[in-house]
Coordinates of C-alpha atoms in Angstrom, one line a residue:
Chain A
M1 CA -10.8 -54.7 -189.0
T2 CA -11.8 -51.1 -188.0
D3 CA -9.7 -50.4 -184.9
T4 CA -7.4 -53.3 -185.2
V5 CA -5.1 -52.9 -188.0
Y6 CA -3.2 -49.9 -188.9
M7 CA -0.9 -48.6 -191.6
Y8 CA 2.5 -47.1 -190.4
A9 CA 4.2 -46.0 -193.4
L10 CA 4.3 -47.1 -197.3
V11 CA 7.2 -47.3 -199.3
G12 CA 7.7 -48.3 -203.0
Q13 CA 9.5 -48.0 -206.1
S14 CA 9.1 -49.2 -209.5
G15 CA 12.4 -48.1 -211.8
T16 CA 13.0 -44.9 -210.9
K17 CA 10.1 -43.5 -209.2
P18 CA 10.1 -43.5 -205.5
V19 CA 6.8 -43.4 -203.1
Y20 CA 6.8 -42.6 -199.5
C21 CA 3.6 -42.1 -197.4
A22 CA 4.0 -41.6 -193.5
R23 CA 3.8 -39.4 -190.9
H24 CA 7.2 -39.8 -189.5
M25 CA 9.2 -40.0 -193.1
S26 CA 10.1 -37.0 -195.0
A27 CA 7.9 -36.6 -197.8
D28 CA 11.3 -35.0 -200.0
A29 CA 13.3 -37.8 -199.0
P30 CA 16.0 -39.0 -201.4
P31 CA 15.5 -41.8 -204.1
P32 CA 16.5 -44.8 -202.1
D33 CA 18.4 -46.4 -204.9
D34 CA 18.9 -44.2 -208.3
R35 CA 20.4 -47.2 -210.2
A36 CA 17.6 -50.0 -209.9
G37 CA 15.1 -49.9 -212.7
S38 CA 17.1 -47.7 -215.2
N39 CA 20.4 -49.6 -215.7
L40 CA 19.5 -53.4 -215.1
S41 CA 21.5 -55.9 -216.7
S42 CA 20.3 -59.5 -216.9
R43 CA 23.3 -60.2 -214.6
E44 CA 22.5 -58.0 -211.8
I45 CA 21.0 -61.0 -209.8
N46 CA 21.1 -58.3 -206.9
A47 CA 19.2 -55.3 -208.1
I48 CA 15.6 -56.4 -206.4
T49 CA 17.5 -57.1 -203.4
A50 CA 19.4 -53.8 -203.1
Q51 CA 15.9 -52.0 -204.0
S52 CA 14.2 -53.9 -201.1
H53 CA 16.8 -53.5 -198.7
K54 CA 17.3 -49.8 -199.0
L55 CA 13.4 -49.4 -199.1
T56 CA 12.8 -51.4 -195.8
T57 CA 15.5 -49.5 -194.5
L58 CA 13.5 -46.4 -194.9
L59 CA 10.0 -48.4 -193.4
L60 CA 11.6 -49.3 -190.2
Q61 CA 12.8 -46.1 -189.2
G62 CA 12.1 -46.0 -185.6
V63 CA 11.2 -49.7 -185.2
S64 CA 13.6 -51.4 -182.6
A65 CA 15.3 -54.4 -183.2
A66 CA 13.3 -56.2 -180.1
Q67 CA 10.2 -55.0 -182.1
R68 CA 11.1 -56.9 -185.4
E69 CA 11.8 -59.9 -183.8
T70 CA 8.4 -61.2 -183.7
M71 CA 7.5 -58.8 -186.9
G72 CA 6.1 -60.9 -189.9
L73 CA 7.0 -60.5 -193.7
F74 CA 4.0 -61.3 -196.1
I75 CA 5.0 -61.0 -199.8
G76 CA 3.5 -61.4 -203.2
T77 CA 5.4 -61.6 -206.6
R78 CA 4.4 -62.4 -210.0
Y79 CA 7.3 -63.3 -211.5
G80 CA 8.8 -65.0 -208.4
S81 CA 12.4 -66.2 -208.7
L82 CA 12.2 -66.5 -212.8
E83 CA 15.3 -64.4 -213.7
D84 CA 17.3 -65.9 -211.2
D85 CA 15.9 -69.3 -212.6
R86 CA 17.4 -68.2 -216.0
I87 CA 20.9 -67.2 -214.7
F88 CA 21.1 -70.6 -212.9
H89 CA 20.0 -72.2 -216.0
A90 CA 22.8 -70.5 -217.7
S91 CA 25.2 -72.0 -215.3
R92 CA 23.8 -75.4 -215.9
V93 CA 24.5 -74.8 -219.6
A94 CA 27.6 -73.3 -219.3
D95 CA 29.4 -75.4 -216.3
G96 CA 27.5 -78.8 -217.0
G97 CA 24.4 -79.7 -214.8
R98 CA 25.8 -81.0 -211.3
F99 CA 28.9 -78.7 -211.5
A100 CA 26.6 -75.4 -212.2
S101 CA 26.7 -72.7 -209.3
P102 CA 25.5 -73.2 -206.2
A103 CA 25.2 -69.7 -205.7
A104 CA 23.2 -69.1 -208.2
F105 CA 20.7 -72.2 -207.5
R106 CA 20.0 -70.9 -203.8
R107 CA 18.6 -68.0 -205.1
T108 CA 16.0 -69.7 -207.2
L109 CA 13.2 -70.0 -204.8
P110 CA 10.3 -66.7 -204.7
S111 CA 10.9 -66.6 -200.9
T112 CA 14.9 -66.1 -201.5
V113 CA 14.5 -62.4 -201.4
P114 CA 12.4 -61.9 -198.5
A115 CA 14.4 -64.4 -196.7
E116 CA 17.3 -61.9 -197.5
L117 CA 15.2 -59.3 -195.9
T118 CA 14.4 -61.0 -192.6
I119 CA 18.6 -61.7 -192.3
A120 CA 19.2 -58.4 -193.1
F121 CA 16.8 -56.6 -190.7
G122 CA 16.5 -59.3 -188.2
L123 CA 12.7 -60.3 -188.7
R124 CA 11.9 -63.5 -187.3
G125 CA 7.8 -63.7 -187.2
P126 CA 6.2 -65.7 -189.8
L127 CA 7.3 -65.4 -193.9
I128 CA 4.9 -65.9 -196.5
T129 CA 5.6 -65.8 -200.2
F130 CA 2.6 -65.8 -202.5
A131 CA 2.9 -66.0 -206.0
D132 CA 0.0 -64.3 -208.2
R133 CA -0.2 -62.6 -211.3
Q134 CA -2.7 -59.5 -210.9
T135 CA -2.9 -58.5 -207.2
P136 CA 0.2 -59.8 -205.5
G137 CA 0.7 -57.2 -203.2
M138 CA -2.9 -56.6 -202.2
L139 CA -3.0 -60.2 -201.6
A140 CA -0.1 -60.1 -199.0
I141 CA -1.5 -57.0 -197.4
I142 CA -4.9 -58.6 -197.0
R143 CA -3.5 -61.7 -195.8
A144 CA -1.1 -60.1 -193.0
A145 CA -4.2 -57.8 -192.1
Q146 CA -6.1 -60.7 -191.4
W147 CA -3.2 -62.4 -189.2
I148 CA -2.8 -59.0 -187.2
A149 CA -6.6 -58.8 -186.8
G150 CA -7.0 -62.2 -185.8
G151 CA -4.4 -62.1 -183.0
R152 CA -1.6 -64.0 -184.5
M153 CA 0.8 -61.4 -184.9
N154 CA 1.7 -57.8 -184.0
S155 CA 3.3 -56.2 -186.8
A156 CA 4.2 -57.1 -190.4
I157 CA 5.7 -55.9 -193.5
A158 CA 3.4 -56.9 -196.5
G159 CA 3.8 -56.0 -200.1
S160 CA 5.0 -56.9 -203.4
L161 CA 8.8 -57.6 -204.6
D162 CA 9.2 -58.4 -208.7
F163 CA 12.1 -58.2 -211.0
I164 CA 12.5 -59.7 -214.5
T165 CA 14.8 -58.6 -217.4
T166 CA 14.1 -57.9 -221.0
D167 CA 11.0 -58.5 -222.8
H168 CA 9.6 -61.1 -220.5
A169 CA 8.3 -58.0 -218.6
D170 CA 4.9 -57.7 -220.4
S171 CA 5.0 -54.4 -219.1
P172 CA 4.0 -51.5 -221.7
D173 CA 6.6 -49.0 -220.6
S174 CA 9.6 -50.9 -219.9
S175 CA 11.9 -53.5 -220.9
S176 CA 12.7 -54.4 -217.2
V177 CA 10.5 -54.7 -214.1
C178 CA 12.1 -54.1 -210.7
R179 CA 9.7 -53.0 -208.8
T180 CA 9.0 -53.0 -204.7
L181 CA 5.9 -52.2 -202.8
L182 CA 6.2 -52.4 -198.8
C183 CA 4.1 -51.3 -195.8
L184 CA 4.3 -51.3 -192.4
L185 CA 0.9 -52.9 -190.5
A186 CA 0.5 -53.2 -186.9
T187 CA -2.0 -52.9 -183.9
R188 CA -2.4 -49.4 -182.7
D189 CA 0.2 -49.6 -180.0
A190 CA 2.8 -51.6 -181.8
F191 CA 5.2 -48.7 -181.8
S192 CA 6.0 -46.3 -179.0
E193 CA 8.2 -44.1 -181.3
I194 CA 5.8 -44.0 -184.8
Q195 CA 2.5 -43.1 -184.9
P196 CA 0.0 -45.1 -187.4
W197 CA -0.6 -43.0 -190.8
A198 CA -4.0 -44.8 -191.7
K199 CA -6.1 -47.2 -190.5
I200 CA -7.3 -50.3 -192.6
M201 CA -11.2 -50.3 -192.4
L202 CA -11.4 -53.3 -194.8
A203 CA -9.3 -56.1 -196.4
E204 CA -10.8 -59.0 -197.9
I205 CA -10.4 -61.5 -200.8
S206 CA -13.8 -62.6 -202.2
S207 CA -14.6 -64.9 -204.7
S208 CA -17.3 -64.9 -207.4
C209 CA -18.9 -68.2 -207.6
G210 CA -17.9 -70.0 -210.8
S211 CA -15.6 -67.9 -212.0
S212 CA -12.5 -70.0 -211.9
S213 CA -13.3 -71.0 -215.5
Q214 CA -12.7 -67.7 -216.9
D215 CA -9.0 -67.3 -218.4
V216 CA -6.5 -65.2 -216.4
A217 CA -5.7 -61.9 -217.8
Q218 CA -2.1 -61.6 -219.2
S219 CA -1.8 -57.9 -218.3
D220 CA 1.1 -56.9 -216.1
A221 CA 0.1 -56.5 -212.1
A222 CA -2.2 -54.3 -211.6
D223 CA -2.2 -53.4 -207.9
F224 CA 1.0 -51.6 -207.8
P225 CA -0.2 -48.0 -209.2
A226 CA -3.8 -48.8 -207.3
I227 CA -2.1 -49.1 -204.0
V228 CA 0.2 -46.3 -204.8
R229 CA -3.2 -44.1 -205.8
L230 CA -4.6 -45.2 -203.0
T231 CA -1.8 -43.6 -200.9
S232 CA -1.0 -40.8 -202.8
T233 CA -2.9 -37.7 -201.7
S234 CA -2.0 -36.4 -198.6
K235 CA -5.5 -35.1 -197.0
L236 CA -7.2 -38.4 -197.9
S237 CA -10.2 -39.5 -196.1
T238 CA -11.6 -42.8 -196.8
R239 CA -10.4 -44.8 -200.1
R240 CA -10.9 -48.0 -201.4
I241 CA -9.7 -50.5 -204.1
D242 CA -11.5 -53.1 -205.7
Q243 CA -8.8 -55.0 -207.7
D244 CA -10.2 -57.8 -210.1
G245 CA -7.9 -60.7 -209.6
G246 CA -9.3 -62.2 -213.0
N247 CA -9.4 -65.8 -211.4
G248 CA -11.9 -66.0 -209.4
H249 CA -11.0 -63.7 -206.7
T250 CA -11.6 -60.1 -206.0
C251 CA -9.3 -58.0 -203.5
R252 CA -10.6 -55.5 -201.5
L253 CA -8.6 -52.9 -199.5
E254 CA -9.8 -49.7 -197.7
I255 CA -8.0 -47.3 -195.7
Q256 CA -8.9 -44.0 -193.8
A257 CA -6.2 -41.4 -193.4
L258 CA -5.7 -40.6 -189.6
Chain B
M1 CA 1.4 -62.6 -178.3
T2 CA -1.2 -63.6 -175.6
A3 CA -1.4 -67.4 -174.8
Q4 CA -4.4 -68.2 -175.8
R5 CA -6.0 -71.3 -177.2
Y6 CA -7.6 -70.9 -180.6
P7 CA -10.2 -73.1 -182.6
T8 CA -9.2 -76.0 -184.1
V9 CA -9.6 -76.7 -187.9
R10 CA -10.5 -79.9 -189.5
L11 CA -7.9 -81.6 -192.1
S12 CA -10.0 -84.4 -194.4
S13 CA -9.9 -86.5 -197.2
F14 CA -6.6 -86.8 -197.7
G15 CA -5.0 -87.3 -200.7
A16 CA -1.3 -88.4 -202.2
A17 CA 0.6 -89.6 -204.8
T18 CA 4.2 -90.4 -206.0
P19 CA 5.5 -92.3 -209.1
R20 CA 5.1 -95.3 -206.7
H21 CA 1.7 -95.2 -205.2
S22 CA -1.3 -93.7 -205.8
S23 CA -3.0 -92.7 -202.7
A24 CA -1.7 -91.8 -198.9
E25 CA -2.8 -95.1 -197.6
R26 CA -0.8 -97.1 -200.1
I27 CA 2.1 -94.8 -199.1
F28 CA 1.9 -95.4 -195.3
S29 CA 1.2 -99.0 -195.7
A30 CA 4.4 -99.3 -197.7
W31 CA 6.5 -97.5 -195.4
L32 CA 5.1 -99.7 -192.5
S33 CA 6.2 -102.7 -194.1
G34 CA 9.7 -101.9 -195.0
E35 CA 9.5 -101.0 -198.8
A36 CA 12.8 -99.9 -199.7
A37 CA 13.7 -96.7 -200.6
P38 CA 12.7 -95.2 -203.8
P39 CA 15.3 -95.0 -206.4
V40 CA 17.0 -91.9 -207.6
P41 CA 14.5 -90.1 -209.7
P42 CA 15.2 -90.3 -213.4
R43 CA 17.1 -87.0 -214.9
R44 CA 13.9 -86.4 -217.0
S45 CA 10.7 -87.0 -215.1
E46 CA 7.8 -88.7 -216.6
E47 CA 5.8 -86.5 -219.3
N48 CA 3.2 -84.8 -217.4
L49 CA 4.3 -86.2 -214.1
W50 CA 3.1 -83.0 -212.5
D51 CA -0.5 -83.3 -213.8
T52 CA -0.7 -87.0 -213.0
L53 CA 0.7 -86.4 -209.2
T54 CA -1.8 -83.1 -208.8
T55 CA -4.9 -85.1 -210.3
Q56 CA -4.5 -88.0 -208.2
A57 CA -4.2 -86.1 -205.0
I58 CA -6.5 -83.6 -205.2
T59 CA -9.3 -85.9 -206.7
A60 CA -9.3 -87.4 -203.3
A61 CA -9.6 -84.0 -201.3
L62 CA -12.6 -82.8 -203.4
P63 CA -15.5 -81.8 -201.6
P64 CA -18.9 -82.6 -203.0
P65 CA -19.7 -81.1 -206.5
E66 CA -22.4 -78.7 -204.8
D67 CA -19.5 -77.2 -202.9
R68 CA -17.0 -76.5 -205.1
D69 CA -17.9 -73.0 -206.2
H70 CA -16.7 -71.5 -202.9
C71 CA -14.1 -73.7 -202.2
G72 CA -10.8 -71.8 -202.2
L73 CA -7.3 -73.6 -203.4
I74 CA -4.2 -73.2 -202.2
L75 CA -1.2 -74.8 -204.2
A76 CA 2.2 -75.0 -202.3
T77 CA 4.8 -75.5 -204.3
T78 CA 8.5 -74.6 -204.7
K79 CA 8.9 -74.7 -208.2
G80 CA 5.7 -75.7 -209.8
D81 CA 5.5 -77.4 -212.9
M82 CA 9.1 -77.3 -214.2
Q83 CA 8.6 -78.9 -217.3
R84 CA 7.1 -76.2 -218.7
V85 CA 9.7 -73.8 -217.2
E86 CA 12.5 -75.7 -218.3
A87 CA 11.0 -75.9 -221.8
W88 CA 10.7 -72.1 -221.9
L89 CA 14.0 -72.2 -220.4
N90 CA 15.7 -74.6 -223.4
S91 CA 14.2 -72.4 -225.6
N92 CA 15.0 -69.5 -227.6
S93 CA 12.0 -67.9 -226.0
A94 CA 14.2 -67.4 -222.7
E95 CA 17.2 -66.1 -224.2
H96 CA 15.5 -63.5 -226.6
G97 CA 12.3 -62.9 -224.9
A98 CA 10.2 -64.1 -227.5
S99 CA 7.2 -65.2 -225.2
I100 CA 5.6 -64.4 -221.4
P101 CA 7.6 -66.9 -219.2
P102 CA 5.4 -69.5 -217.4
Q103 CA 4.4 -68.1 -213.9
L104 CA 3.7 -70.1 -210.5
S105 CA 0.1 -68.9 -210.3
D106 CA -0.4 -70.5 -213.6
N107 CA -0.5 -73.8 -211.9
V108 CA -3.1 -72.8 -209.4
H109 CA -5.3 -71.2 -212.0
A110 CA -5.2 -74.6 -214.2
L111 CA -5.7 -76.8 -211.6
A112 CA -8.6 -74.7 -210.2
R113 CA -10.1 -74.8 -213.6
R114 CA -9.6 -78.5 -214.1
F115 CA -11.3 -79.4 -210.8
G116 CA -14.3 -76.3 -210.7
L117 CA -12.9 -74.7 -207.5
G118 CA -14.2 -71.1 -207.6
G119 CA -13.2 -69.9 -204.5
P120 CA -10.0 -68.1 -203.4
Q121 CA -6.9 -69.4 -205.1
M122 CA -3.3 -68.7 -204.4
V123 CA 0.2 -70.1 -204.5
I124 CA 2.6 -70.4 -201.1
S125 CA 5.9 -70.6 -202.0
T126 CA 8.1 -70.7 -198.8
A127 CA 10.7 -73.2 -199.7
C128 CA 10.8 -76.9 -198.0
S129 CA 8.3 -75.3 -195.4
S130 CA 5.7 -74.8 -198.3
G131 CA 3.2 -77.7 -197.6
L132 CA 2.9 -76.2 -193.9
T133 CA 2.8 -73.1 -194.3
A134 CA -0.2 -73.4 -196.6
I135 CA -1.9 -75.5 -194.4
I136 CA -1.7 -72.7 -192.0
E137 CA -2.7 -69.9 -194.1
A138 CA -5.8 -72.0 -195.3
A139 CA -6.5 -72.7 -191.5
M140 CA -6.1 -69.0 -190.9
M141 CA -8.6 -68.3 -193.8
I142 CA -11.2 -70.7 -192.5
E143 CA -10.8 -69.0 -188.7
S144 CA -11.2 -65.6 -189.9
R145 CA -14.3 -66.8 -191.8
A146 CA -12.9 -65.4 -195.3
V147 CA -14.0 -68.8 -196.6
K148 CA -15.6 -72.1 -195.6
Q149 CA -13.3 -74.6 -197.4
M150 CA -10.2 -74.5 -198.9
V151 CA -8.3 -77.5 -200.8
V152 CA -4.7 -77.4 -200.2
C153 CA -2.3 -79.2 -202.8
A154 CA 1.1 -79.3 -202.6
A155 CA 3.4 -80.9 -205.2
D156 CA 7.1 -80.8 -206.6
V157 CA 8.6 -82.7 -209.1
A158 CA 12.5 -83.6 -208.8
G159 CA 13.2 -82.8 -212.8
E160 CA 16.5 -81.9 -214.0
F161 CA 16.8 -78.6 -212.9
I162 CA 16.3 -79.3 -209.4
Q163 CA 18.6 -82.2 -209.3
D164 CA 21.5 -80.1 -210.9
G165 CA 20.9 -77.6 -208.1
F166 CA 20.8 -79.8 -205.1
Y167 CA 23.8 -81.5 -206.6
A168 CA 25.4 -78.2 -207.2
L169 CA 25.0 -77.9 -203.5
K170 CA 26.7 -81.0 -202.8
A171 CA 23.6 -81.7 -200.8
I172 CA 22.6 -85.5 -202.3
T173 CA 23.7 -88.2 -200.6
R174 CA 26.0 -90.9 -202.1
T175 CA 24.8 -93.9 -200.9
Q176 CA 21.1 -93.9 -199.3
C177 CA 19.3 -90.8 -197.4
R178 CA 19.7 -91.8 -193.7
P179 CA 18.2 -89.2 -191.3
F180 CA 19.5 -88.8 -188.1
D181 CA 22.2 -91.2 -188.6
R182 CA 26.1 -90.9 -188.0
Q183 CA 26.5 -92.0 -191.3
R184 CA 24.0 -89.5 -192.8
D185 CA 25.7 -87.7 -196.0
G186 CA 22.8 -86.0 -197.8
L187 CA 19.1 -85.9 -198.8
A188 CA 17.3 -87.8 -201.6
L189 CA 15.3 -86.2 -203.8
G190 CA 11.5 -87.7 -204.8
S191 CA 9.0 -86.0 -206.4
A192 CA 5.0 -86.1 -204.9
A193 CA 2.0 -84.5 -205.0
A194 CA -0.6 -84.3 -201.8
A195 CA -3.8 -82.8 -201.1
C196 CA -6.5 -82.3 -198.1
L197 CA -9.6 -80.4 -197.3
V198 CA -9.4 -78.0 -194.6
T199 CA -12.8 -76.7 -192.7
S200 CA -13.7 -75.6 -189.5
S201 CA -14.0 -78.8 -186.9
E202 CA -17.6 -78.1 -186.6
H203 CA -18.1 -78.1 -190.3
R204 CA -18.5 -81.7 -191.3
P205 CA -18.3 -81.7 -195.0
P206 CA -21.0 -84.0 -196.3
G207 CA -19.9 -87.3 -197.8
M208 CA -16.3 -86.7 -196.0
R209 CA -13.9 -89.4 -196.9
G210 CA -11.1 -91.2 -195.7
L211 CA -9.5 -89.8 -192.2
S212 CA -10.3 -86.5 -190.6
I213 CA -7.8 -85.3 -188.0
A214 CA -7.6 -81.9 -185.9
L215 CA -5.3 -79.1 -186.5
E216 CA -4.7 -77.8 -182.9
G217 CA -2.2 -75.5 -183.1
W218 CA 0.9 -73.9 -185.4
G219 CA 3.8 -71.8 -185.2
M220 CA 6.0 -70.1 -187.7
S221 CA 9.2 -68.4 -187.4
C222 CA 12.5 -67.3 -189.3
D223 CA 15.8 -67.8 -188.1
A224 CA 17.2 -64.7 -190.0
K225 CA 20.5 -66.2 -190.0
H226 CA 21.5 -67.7 -193.2
L227 CA 20.0 -68.2 -196.7
T228 CA 20.7 -71.9 -197.2
A229 CA 22.2 -73.6 -193.5
P230 CA 19.5 -73.9 -190.4
D231 CA 20.3 -72.0 -187.4
W232 CA 22.6 -74.2 -185.3
E233 CA 20.9 -72.9 -182.3
A234 CA 17.2 -74.1 -183.9
S235 CA 16.4 -70.9 -182.5
G236 CA 13.4 -70.4 -185.2
L237 CA 12.7 -73.9 -185.1
I238 CA 12.3 -73.5 -181.2
R239 CA 10.1 -70.5 -181.2
A240 CA 7.7 -72.1 -184.3
I241 CA 7.5 -74.9 -182.1
Y242 CA 6.7 -73.4 -178.7
Q243 CA 3.9 -71.0 -180.8
A244 CA 2.3 -74.4 -181.8
L245 CA 2.2 -75.6 -178.4
T246 CA 0.9 -72.6 -176.8
G247 CA -1.9 -73.5 -174.3
L248 CA -1.0 -77.2 -174.5
D249 CA 1.6 -79.2 -172.2
P250 CA 4.7 -80.5 -174.1
G251 CA 4.4 -83.5 -172.1
G252 CA 1.2 -84.1 -174.0
I253 CA 2.7 -84.4 -177.7
D254 CA 3.0 -88.4 -178.1
A255 CA 5.4 -88.4 -181.2
V256 CA 6.8 -86.0 -183.9
M257 CA 7.4 -86.5 -187.3
L258 CA 10.3 -84.4 -188.0
H259 CA 11.3 -83.0 -191.4
G260 CA 14.1 -85.0 -191.2
T261 CA 16.3 -84.6 -194.3
G262 CA 19.3 -86.5 -193.9
T263 CA 21.5 -83.8 -194.1
A264 CA 24.3 -82.9 -191.4
Y265 CA 22.7 -79.7 -190.3
N266 CA 19.3 -80.0 -190.6
D267 CA 19.1 -83.0 -188.6
A268 CA 21.3 -81.8 -185.8
M269 CA 19.1 -78.7 -185.7
E270 CA 16.1 -80.5 -184.8
A271 CA 17.7 -83.1 -182.8
R272 CA 18.6 -80.0 -180.7
A273 CA 15.2 -78.6 -180.6
V274 CA 13.6 -81.8 -179.8
R275 CA 16.0 -81.9 -176.7
Q276 CA 15.4 -78.6 -175.6
I277 CA 11.7 -78.4 -175.7
F278 CA 10.8 -82.1 -174.5
N279 CA 11.5 -83.4 -170.9
H280 CA 9.6 -87.0 -171.9
R281 CA 10.9 -89.1 -174.6
P282 CA 8.0 -88.5 -177.7
Y283 CA 8.4 -90.9 -180.4
L284 CA 10.5 -89.4 -183.2
T285 CA 10.0 -90.6 -186.6
A286 CA 10.8 -88.9 -190.4
A287 CA 9.4 -89.9 -194.0
K288 CA 12.0 -88.5 -196.3
G289 CA 14.4 -91.8 -195.8
F290 CA 11.3 -93.4 -197.4
L291 CA 9.7 -90.6 -199.7
G292 CA 13.1 -88.9 -200.4
H293 CA 12.5 -85.5 -200.4
T294 CA 9.5 -84.2 -201.6
L295 CA 10.5 -80.3 -201.6
G296 CA 7.4 -78.2 -201.5
A297 CA 5.1 -81.7 -201.5
S298 CA 6.7 -82.5 -198.0
G299 CA 4.7 -80.8 -195.7
V300 CA 1.2 -82.4 -196.7
I301 CA 2.3 -85.6 -197.7
E302 CA 3.8 -86.3 -194.4
I303 CA 0.7 -84.6 -192.6
A304 CA -1.1 -87.4 -194.4
L305 CA 1.1 -90.3 -193.0
V306 CA 0.5 -88.4 -189.8
A307 CA -3.3 -88.7 -189.8
W308 CA -2.6 -92.7 -190.8
M309 CA 0.0 -93.0 -187.6
L310 CA -3.0 -91.6 -185.5
H311 CA -5.6 -93.7 -187.1
R312 CA -3.5 -97.0 -187.1
Q313 CA -1.6 -96.0 -183.7
V314 CA 1.5 -97.1 -184.9
V315 CA 4.8 -95.1 -185.5
P316 CA 6.6 -96.0 -188.5
A317 CA 10.3 -96.9 -188.6
I318 CA 12.7 -94.3 -189.8
T319 CA 13.9 -95.6 -193.3
G320 CA 18.0 -95.5 -193.5
L321 CA 18.2 -94.9 -189.6
E322 CA 21.0 -97.5 -188.2
D323 CA 23.2 -95.9 -185.7
P324 CA 21.4 -92.7 -184.5
Q325 CA 23.9 -90.0 -183.6
W326 CA 21.7 -89.0 -180.6
P327 CA 20.9 -92.2 -178.7
E328 CA 18.9 -90.6 -175.9
L329 CA 16.4 -89.3 -178.1
N330 CA 13.7 -92.0 -178.7
F331 CA 13.8 -92.7 -182.4
V332 CA 11.8 -95.2 -183.8
R333 CA 14.4 -97.6 -186.0
A334 CA 14.2 -100.9 -187.7
C335 CA 10.5 -101.7 -187.0
P336 CA 7.0 -100.0 -186.4
T337 CA 6.4 -98.9 -182.9
A338 CA 2.3 -99.7 -181.7
A339 CA 2.0 -96.9 -179.4
P340 CA -1.3 -95.2 -178.2
M341 CA -1.1 -91.4 -179.5
K342 CA -3.6 -88.6 -179.1
R343 CA -1.4 -85.8 -180.4
I344 CA 1.6 -85.4 -182.9
L345 CA 3.7 -82.7 -183.7
K346 CA 4.6 -82.1 -187.3
T347 CA 7.9 -79.8 -188.4
A348 CA 9.5 -78.4 -191.5
S349 CA 12.1 -76.5 -192.4
G350 CA 13.4 -74.7 -195.4
F351 CA 15.9 -72.5 -197.2
G352 CA 16.1 -68.9 -195.9
G353 CA 15.8 -69.9 -192.6
L354 CA 11.9 -70.8 -192.7
N355 CA 10.3 -73.0 -189.9
A356 CA 6.6 -74.3 -189.4
A357 CA 5.5 -76.3 -186.8
I358 CA 1.9 -77.9 -186.1
V359 CA 0.1 -80.1 -183.8
L360 CA -2.0 -82.5 -185.1
G361 CA -4.8 -84.6 -183.0
I362 CA -7.9 -86.4 -182.7
L363 CA -11.2 -84.3 -183.5
N364 CA -13.3 -84.5 -180.1
G365 CA -15.9 -87.2 -179.9
E366 CA -15.2 -88.4 -183.3
S367 CA -13.6 -91.3 -184.8
I368 CA -10.8 -90.7 -187.5
S369 CA -11.9 -92.8 -190.4
H370 CA -15.5 -92.1 -191.9
D371 CA -15.5 -94.9 -194.6

């Protein structure tokens, strides 16, 4: 992995708290969406779309349209399209099954919001959406890094997207989750306009023999704060997260600031 | 990217199940024999149909018991076990937040526990290209030596929620699914599960059963155009196919198993891609006229049928195709065609403009069947 895959930027937002990490990005940039996460209603189906679009705009500063043509998008999600499932279901009940809202139905896939990003930003590389309870963002980042390391693509956006309202969000500090974490990964010389900010030293998923019989922990996805901590020190040297997926695999991500 | 060839990956131990058939071989034989397309799925699917289908499919794909602790599992699905989700949606829990909702990843952990698979587990959900995407991702994990063996299971059950959605989109046929026909007017839904074991081509799993084929190339690309409609120019699909053919001669593709949903736009897009890429006339077939559109399951179940095509050296006819809109293309219709085949292309496309393509062939120096 060393000398192969680099992190150029990382952006994130959970509720109203934005996170930015990149050489070329201003540390005092304004919050990308001061509405998202704070005043969500259950019918604001585009809250995660708005948040992820604004953050992606930041992430892709200095990346040309031609470079986006082959860029991959690897996204992990815990809740997937469950919020939109509820909205379509409500339409089925209100309007009668087969006369329910087609606009709502077309959003009932975990890949819908990532697909919207491909359309908005002209991303035409591979798209993979992973569903994972504990480590959706790390899983996506690790898999994207391994694709780049294997020479299968030059660059990718990888991270996690989640949106769910009310008490279903088993998050201790919020009645809703609207959370985006995205990083830009690429080879060393992928971009001429921007410089990498950190090097990926290790990105792997390891399985522990026989642990699949363990129950999956019910807590909220823990990798978002872990990744934010990983990248939050401006003078970091080498930092590593070992995140237990709780279901037979451990995600390991180690980065070194350049 | 460079035009290098990558090591081939082995796909073996295919399992498949539908409400009518309990193995890939039976499905293939029924398709070959001209069995009628399945009826419209019942509004309420059979109780525990998800469990029944996934159990039948995965059982056939399992490695020997001593290898299962380190064998991973990828579940490819659009919606997972929707009976659980629908029960939650219909309960007060969904309205008042009284319980944690079911999550897609619950499905893969439950299956891994049931079958004692202790390696990495993940769910991949990329609409109707989920099955091919999962095979590609498993191959990438094998190639990067992250794991030695992966079971890929693809499954979806077409219950009320999904049926209502496709009716709302006006995408369901009023008569019969007729892929590539002038009279085509929409898709038919189906329920299915399919599974296979993915290993490196050098690794011949002990006790390997059934058929074994090579995954020789793959590609994925997004249209980046529209959430539900495919790109009329087929740009994403064409890119995916060219990636899959990297280092191969397109003229070496003997047949193509198309996505072939029977919808106006999908089939037109695929016909355009075939016309643009191939100068020769490979045999063209598609299984959804016979199976229905099994959504996230469709990619893997159709790969299993490709394995049987290579084994039997025969191309089944497209069920429902009578009057091809593109007569210049070599669609197989009316009756199966015997043909010598070494290499078959499989394509899939899904909502969001997601496209995937893989090339499947015969493993060097090996017989396809290990029974």
